[in-house]
CSV table of C-alpha atoms in Angstrom, one decimal:
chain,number,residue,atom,x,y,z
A,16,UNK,CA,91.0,68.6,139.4
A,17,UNK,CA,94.5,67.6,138.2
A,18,UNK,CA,97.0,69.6,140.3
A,19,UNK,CA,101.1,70.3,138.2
A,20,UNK,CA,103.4,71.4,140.6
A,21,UNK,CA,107.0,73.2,139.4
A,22,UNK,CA,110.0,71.1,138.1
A,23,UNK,CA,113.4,71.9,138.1
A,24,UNK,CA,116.3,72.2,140.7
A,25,UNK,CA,116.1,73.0,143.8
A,26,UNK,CA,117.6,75.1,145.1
A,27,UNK,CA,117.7,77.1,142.0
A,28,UNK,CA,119.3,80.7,141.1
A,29,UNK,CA,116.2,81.5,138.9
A,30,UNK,CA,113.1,80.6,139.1
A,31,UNK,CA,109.8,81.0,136.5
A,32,UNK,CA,106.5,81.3,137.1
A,33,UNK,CA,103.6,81.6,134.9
A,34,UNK,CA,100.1,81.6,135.4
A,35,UNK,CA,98.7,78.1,135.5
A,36,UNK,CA,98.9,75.0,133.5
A,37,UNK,CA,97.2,74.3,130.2
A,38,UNK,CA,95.8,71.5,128.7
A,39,UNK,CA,99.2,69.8,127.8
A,40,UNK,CA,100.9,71.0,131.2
A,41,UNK,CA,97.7,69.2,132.8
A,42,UNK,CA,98.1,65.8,130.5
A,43,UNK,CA,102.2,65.9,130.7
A,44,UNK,CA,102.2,67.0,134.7
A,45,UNK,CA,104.5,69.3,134.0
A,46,UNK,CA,104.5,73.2,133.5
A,47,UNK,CA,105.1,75.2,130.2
A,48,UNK,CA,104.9,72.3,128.0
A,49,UNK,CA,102.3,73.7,125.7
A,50,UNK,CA,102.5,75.7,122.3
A,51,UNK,CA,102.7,79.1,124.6
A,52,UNK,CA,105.5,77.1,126.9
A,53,UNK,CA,107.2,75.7,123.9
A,54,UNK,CA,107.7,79.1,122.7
A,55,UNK,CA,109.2,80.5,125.5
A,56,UNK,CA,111.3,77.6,126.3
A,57,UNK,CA,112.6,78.2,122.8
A,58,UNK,CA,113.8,81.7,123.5
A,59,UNK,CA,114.6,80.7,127.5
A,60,UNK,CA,117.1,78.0,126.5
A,61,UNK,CA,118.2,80.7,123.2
A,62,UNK,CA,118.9,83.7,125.7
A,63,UNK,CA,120.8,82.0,128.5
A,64,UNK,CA,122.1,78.7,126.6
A,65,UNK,CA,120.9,76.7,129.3
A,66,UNK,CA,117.9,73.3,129.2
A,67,UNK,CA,114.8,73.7,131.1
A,68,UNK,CA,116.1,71.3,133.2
A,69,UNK,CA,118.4,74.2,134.5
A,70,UNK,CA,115.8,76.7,135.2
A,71,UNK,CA,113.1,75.8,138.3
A,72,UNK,CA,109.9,76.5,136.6
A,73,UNK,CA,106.3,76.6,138.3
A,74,UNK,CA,102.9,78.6,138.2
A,75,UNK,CA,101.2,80.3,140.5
A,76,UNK,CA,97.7,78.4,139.9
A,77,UNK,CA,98.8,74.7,140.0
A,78,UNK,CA,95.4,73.4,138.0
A,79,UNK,CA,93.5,74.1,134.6
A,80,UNK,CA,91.0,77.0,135.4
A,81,UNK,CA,88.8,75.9,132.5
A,82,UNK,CA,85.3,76.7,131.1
A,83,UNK,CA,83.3,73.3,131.1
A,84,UNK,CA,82.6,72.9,127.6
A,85,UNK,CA,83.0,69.8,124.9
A,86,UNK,CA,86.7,70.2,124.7
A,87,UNK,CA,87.0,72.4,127.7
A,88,UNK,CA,88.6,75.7,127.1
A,89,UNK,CA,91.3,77.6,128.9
A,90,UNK,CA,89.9,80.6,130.8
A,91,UNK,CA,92.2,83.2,133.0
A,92,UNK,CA,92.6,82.2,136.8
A,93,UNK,CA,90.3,84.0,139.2
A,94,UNK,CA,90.9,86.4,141.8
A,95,UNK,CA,89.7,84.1,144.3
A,96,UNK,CA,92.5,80.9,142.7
A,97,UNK,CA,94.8,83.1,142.9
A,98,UNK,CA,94.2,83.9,146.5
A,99,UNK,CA,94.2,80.4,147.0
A,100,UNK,CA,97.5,78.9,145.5
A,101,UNK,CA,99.5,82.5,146.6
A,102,UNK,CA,100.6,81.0,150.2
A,103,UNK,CA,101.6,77.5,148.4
A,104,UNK,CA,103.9,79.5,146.0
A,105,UNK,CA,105.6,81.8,148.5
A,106,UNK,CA,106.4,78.5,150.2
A,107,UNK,CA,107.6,77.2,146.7
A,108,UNK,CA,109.9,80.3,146.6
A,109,UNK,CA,111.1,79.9,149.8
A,110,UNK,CA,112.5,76.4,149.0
A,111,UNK,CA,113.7,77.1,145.8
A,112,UNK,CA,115.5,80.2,147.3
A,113,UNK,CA,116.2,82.3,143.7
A,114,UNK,CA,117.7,85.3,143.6
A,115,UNK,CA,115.8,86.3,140.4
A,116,UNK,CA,112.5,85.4,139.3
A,117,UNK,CA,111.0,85.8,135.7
A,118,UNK,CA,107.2,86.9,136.2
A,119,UNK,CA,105.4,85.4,132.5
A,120,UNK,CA,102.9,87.6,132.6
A,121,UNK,CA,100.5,90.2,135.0
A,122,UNK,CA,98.7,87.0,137.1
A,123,UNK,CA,102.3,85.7,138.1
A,124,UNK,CA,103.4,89.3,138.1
A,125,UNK,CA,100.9,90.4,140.5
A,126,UNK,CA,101.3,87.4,142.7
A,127,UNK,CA,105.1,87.7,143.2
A,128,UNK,CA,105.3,91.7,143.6
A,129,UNK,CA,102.0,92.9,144.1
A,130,UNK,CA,102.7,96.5,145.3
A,131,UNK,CA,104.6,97.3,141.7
A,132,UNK,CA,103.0,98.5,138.3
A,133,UNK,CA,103.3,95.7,135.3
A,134,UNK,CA,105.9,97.0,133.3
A,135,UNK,CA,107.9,94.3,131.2
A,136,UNK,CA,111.5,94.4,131.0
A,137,UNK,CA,111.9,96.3,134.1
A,138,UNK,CA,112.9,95.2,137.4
A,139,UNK,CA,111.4,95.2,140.5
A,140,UNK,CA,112.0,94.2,144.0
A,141,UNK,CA,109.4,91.3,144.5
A,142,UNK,CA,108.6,88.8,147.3
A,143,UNK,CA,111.0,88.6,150.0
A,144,UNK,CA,113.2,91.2,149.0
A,145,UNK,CA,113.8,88.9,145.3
A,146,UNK,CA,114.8,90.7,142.2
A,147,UNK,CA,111.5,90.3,139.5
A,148,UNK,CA,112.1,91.0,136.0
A,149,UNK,CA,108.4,90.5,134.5
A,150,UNK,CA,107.8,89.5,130.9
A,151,UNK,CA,105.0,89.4,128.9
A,152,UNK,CA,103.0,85.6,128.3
A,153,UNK,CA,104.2,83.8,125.6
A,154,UNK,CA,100.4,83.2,124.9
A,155,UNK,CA,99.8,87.0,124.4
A,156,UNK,CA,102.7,87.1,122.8
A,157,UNK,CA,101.8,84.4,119.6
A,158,UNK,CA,98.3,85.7,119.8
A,159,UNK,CA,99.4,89.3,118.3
A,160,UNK,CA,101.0,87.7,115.2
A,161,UNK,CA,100.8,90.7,113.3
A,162,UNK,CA,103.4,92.5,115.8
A,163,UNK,CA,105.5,88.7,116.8
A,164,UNK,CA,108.9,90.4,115.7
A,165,UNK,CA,108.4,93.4,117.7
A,166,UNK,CA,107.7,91.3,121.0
A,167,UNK,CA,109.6,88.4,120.3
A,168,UNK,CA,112.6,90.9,120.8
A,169,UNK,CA,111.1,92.6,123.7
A,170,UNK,CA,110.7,89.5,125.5
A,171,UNK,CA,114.6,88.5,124.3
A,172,UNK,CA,115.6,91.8,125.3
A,173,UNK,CA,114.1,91.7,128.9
A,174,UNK,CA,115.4,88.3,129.3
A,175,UNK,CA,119.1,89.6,128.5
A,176,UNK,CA,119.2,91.9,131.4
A,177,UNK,CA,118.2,88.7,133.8
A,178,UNK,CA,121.3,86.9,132.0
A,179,UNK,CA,123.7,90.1,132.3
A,180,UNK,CA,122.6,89.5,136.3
A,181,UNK,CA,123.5,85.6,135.3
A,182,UNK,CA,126.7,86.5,134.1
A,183,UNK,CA,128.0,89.0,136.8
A,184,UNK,CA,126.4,87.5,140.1
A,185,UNK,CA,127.2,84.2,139.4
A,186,UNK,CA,129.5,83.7,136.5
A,187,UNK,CA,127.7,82.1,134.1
A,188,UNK,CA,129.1,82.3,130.5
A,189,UNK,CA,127.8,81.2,127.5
């Protein structure tokens, strides 16, 4: 098992967290490098005009979760990995001290603001009192080609009201 820890600064005004690394995230060491990653970092460094570099991103599961096949194939994390890597990414929050997290999807969702109901583009008040705006995986979101417009600009759309908080809190401008 391959372990890919977060990258990015630290500490860090807003942090990303996804689910758990992929095949190219497991290869290149380093998180939301794949197609799905790609995607988003497209529309991340789009929205808020920053590089990745600028942005601390991590995942909540720090391996593959695979199904042992040929080629292996990418399976969701289980209940009990989540469990597991939880602790190690509260301390991870705790040294990157953000004041805004972007929750890709339910697992990272879940892990970071547990007592809330999934509902992207709306914020919610998260681990340690942080400010979670969650969002839906950029997997989920090239899987439903035949709506891609429609979420494409719900995902920019969510992301917007995390750089309006950018923009006031710390004067970012773009």
């Amino acid at each position: 098992m391959e372990l890919v820890f977060g990258a990015g600064p630290c500490p860090c005004k807003l942090m990303v967290i996804g689910e758990a690394p992929g095949r190219e995230e497991t290869k290149l060491k380093t998180p939301f490098v794949g197609k799905a990653g790609k995607f988003f970092i497209g529309i991340l460094n789009e929205v808020f005009g920053l590089e990745r570099n600028e942005f601390y991103i991590t995942n909540v599961v720090k391996f593959w979760p695979v199904i042992e096949t040929k080629r292996k194939k990418t399976k969701p994390p289980t209940i009990e990995e989540v469990r597991f890597f939880t602790p190690f990414l509260k301390k991870e929050i705790k040294a990157v001290s953000p004041e805004w997290i972007i929750a890709v999807g339910k697992t990272s969702f879940c892990a970071v603001a547990p007592d809330n109901d999934f509902v992207p583009g709306k914020w919610v008040t998260g681990y340690n009192g942080i400010s979670v705006m969650p969002v839906y995986h950029p997997a989920y979101i090239l899987r439903k080609q035949r709506i891609l417009a429609t979420n494409t600009k719900e995902l920019k759309k969510a992301l917007m009201k995390v750089r309006e908080r950018l923009e006031v809190e710390v004067g970012c401008k773009n």
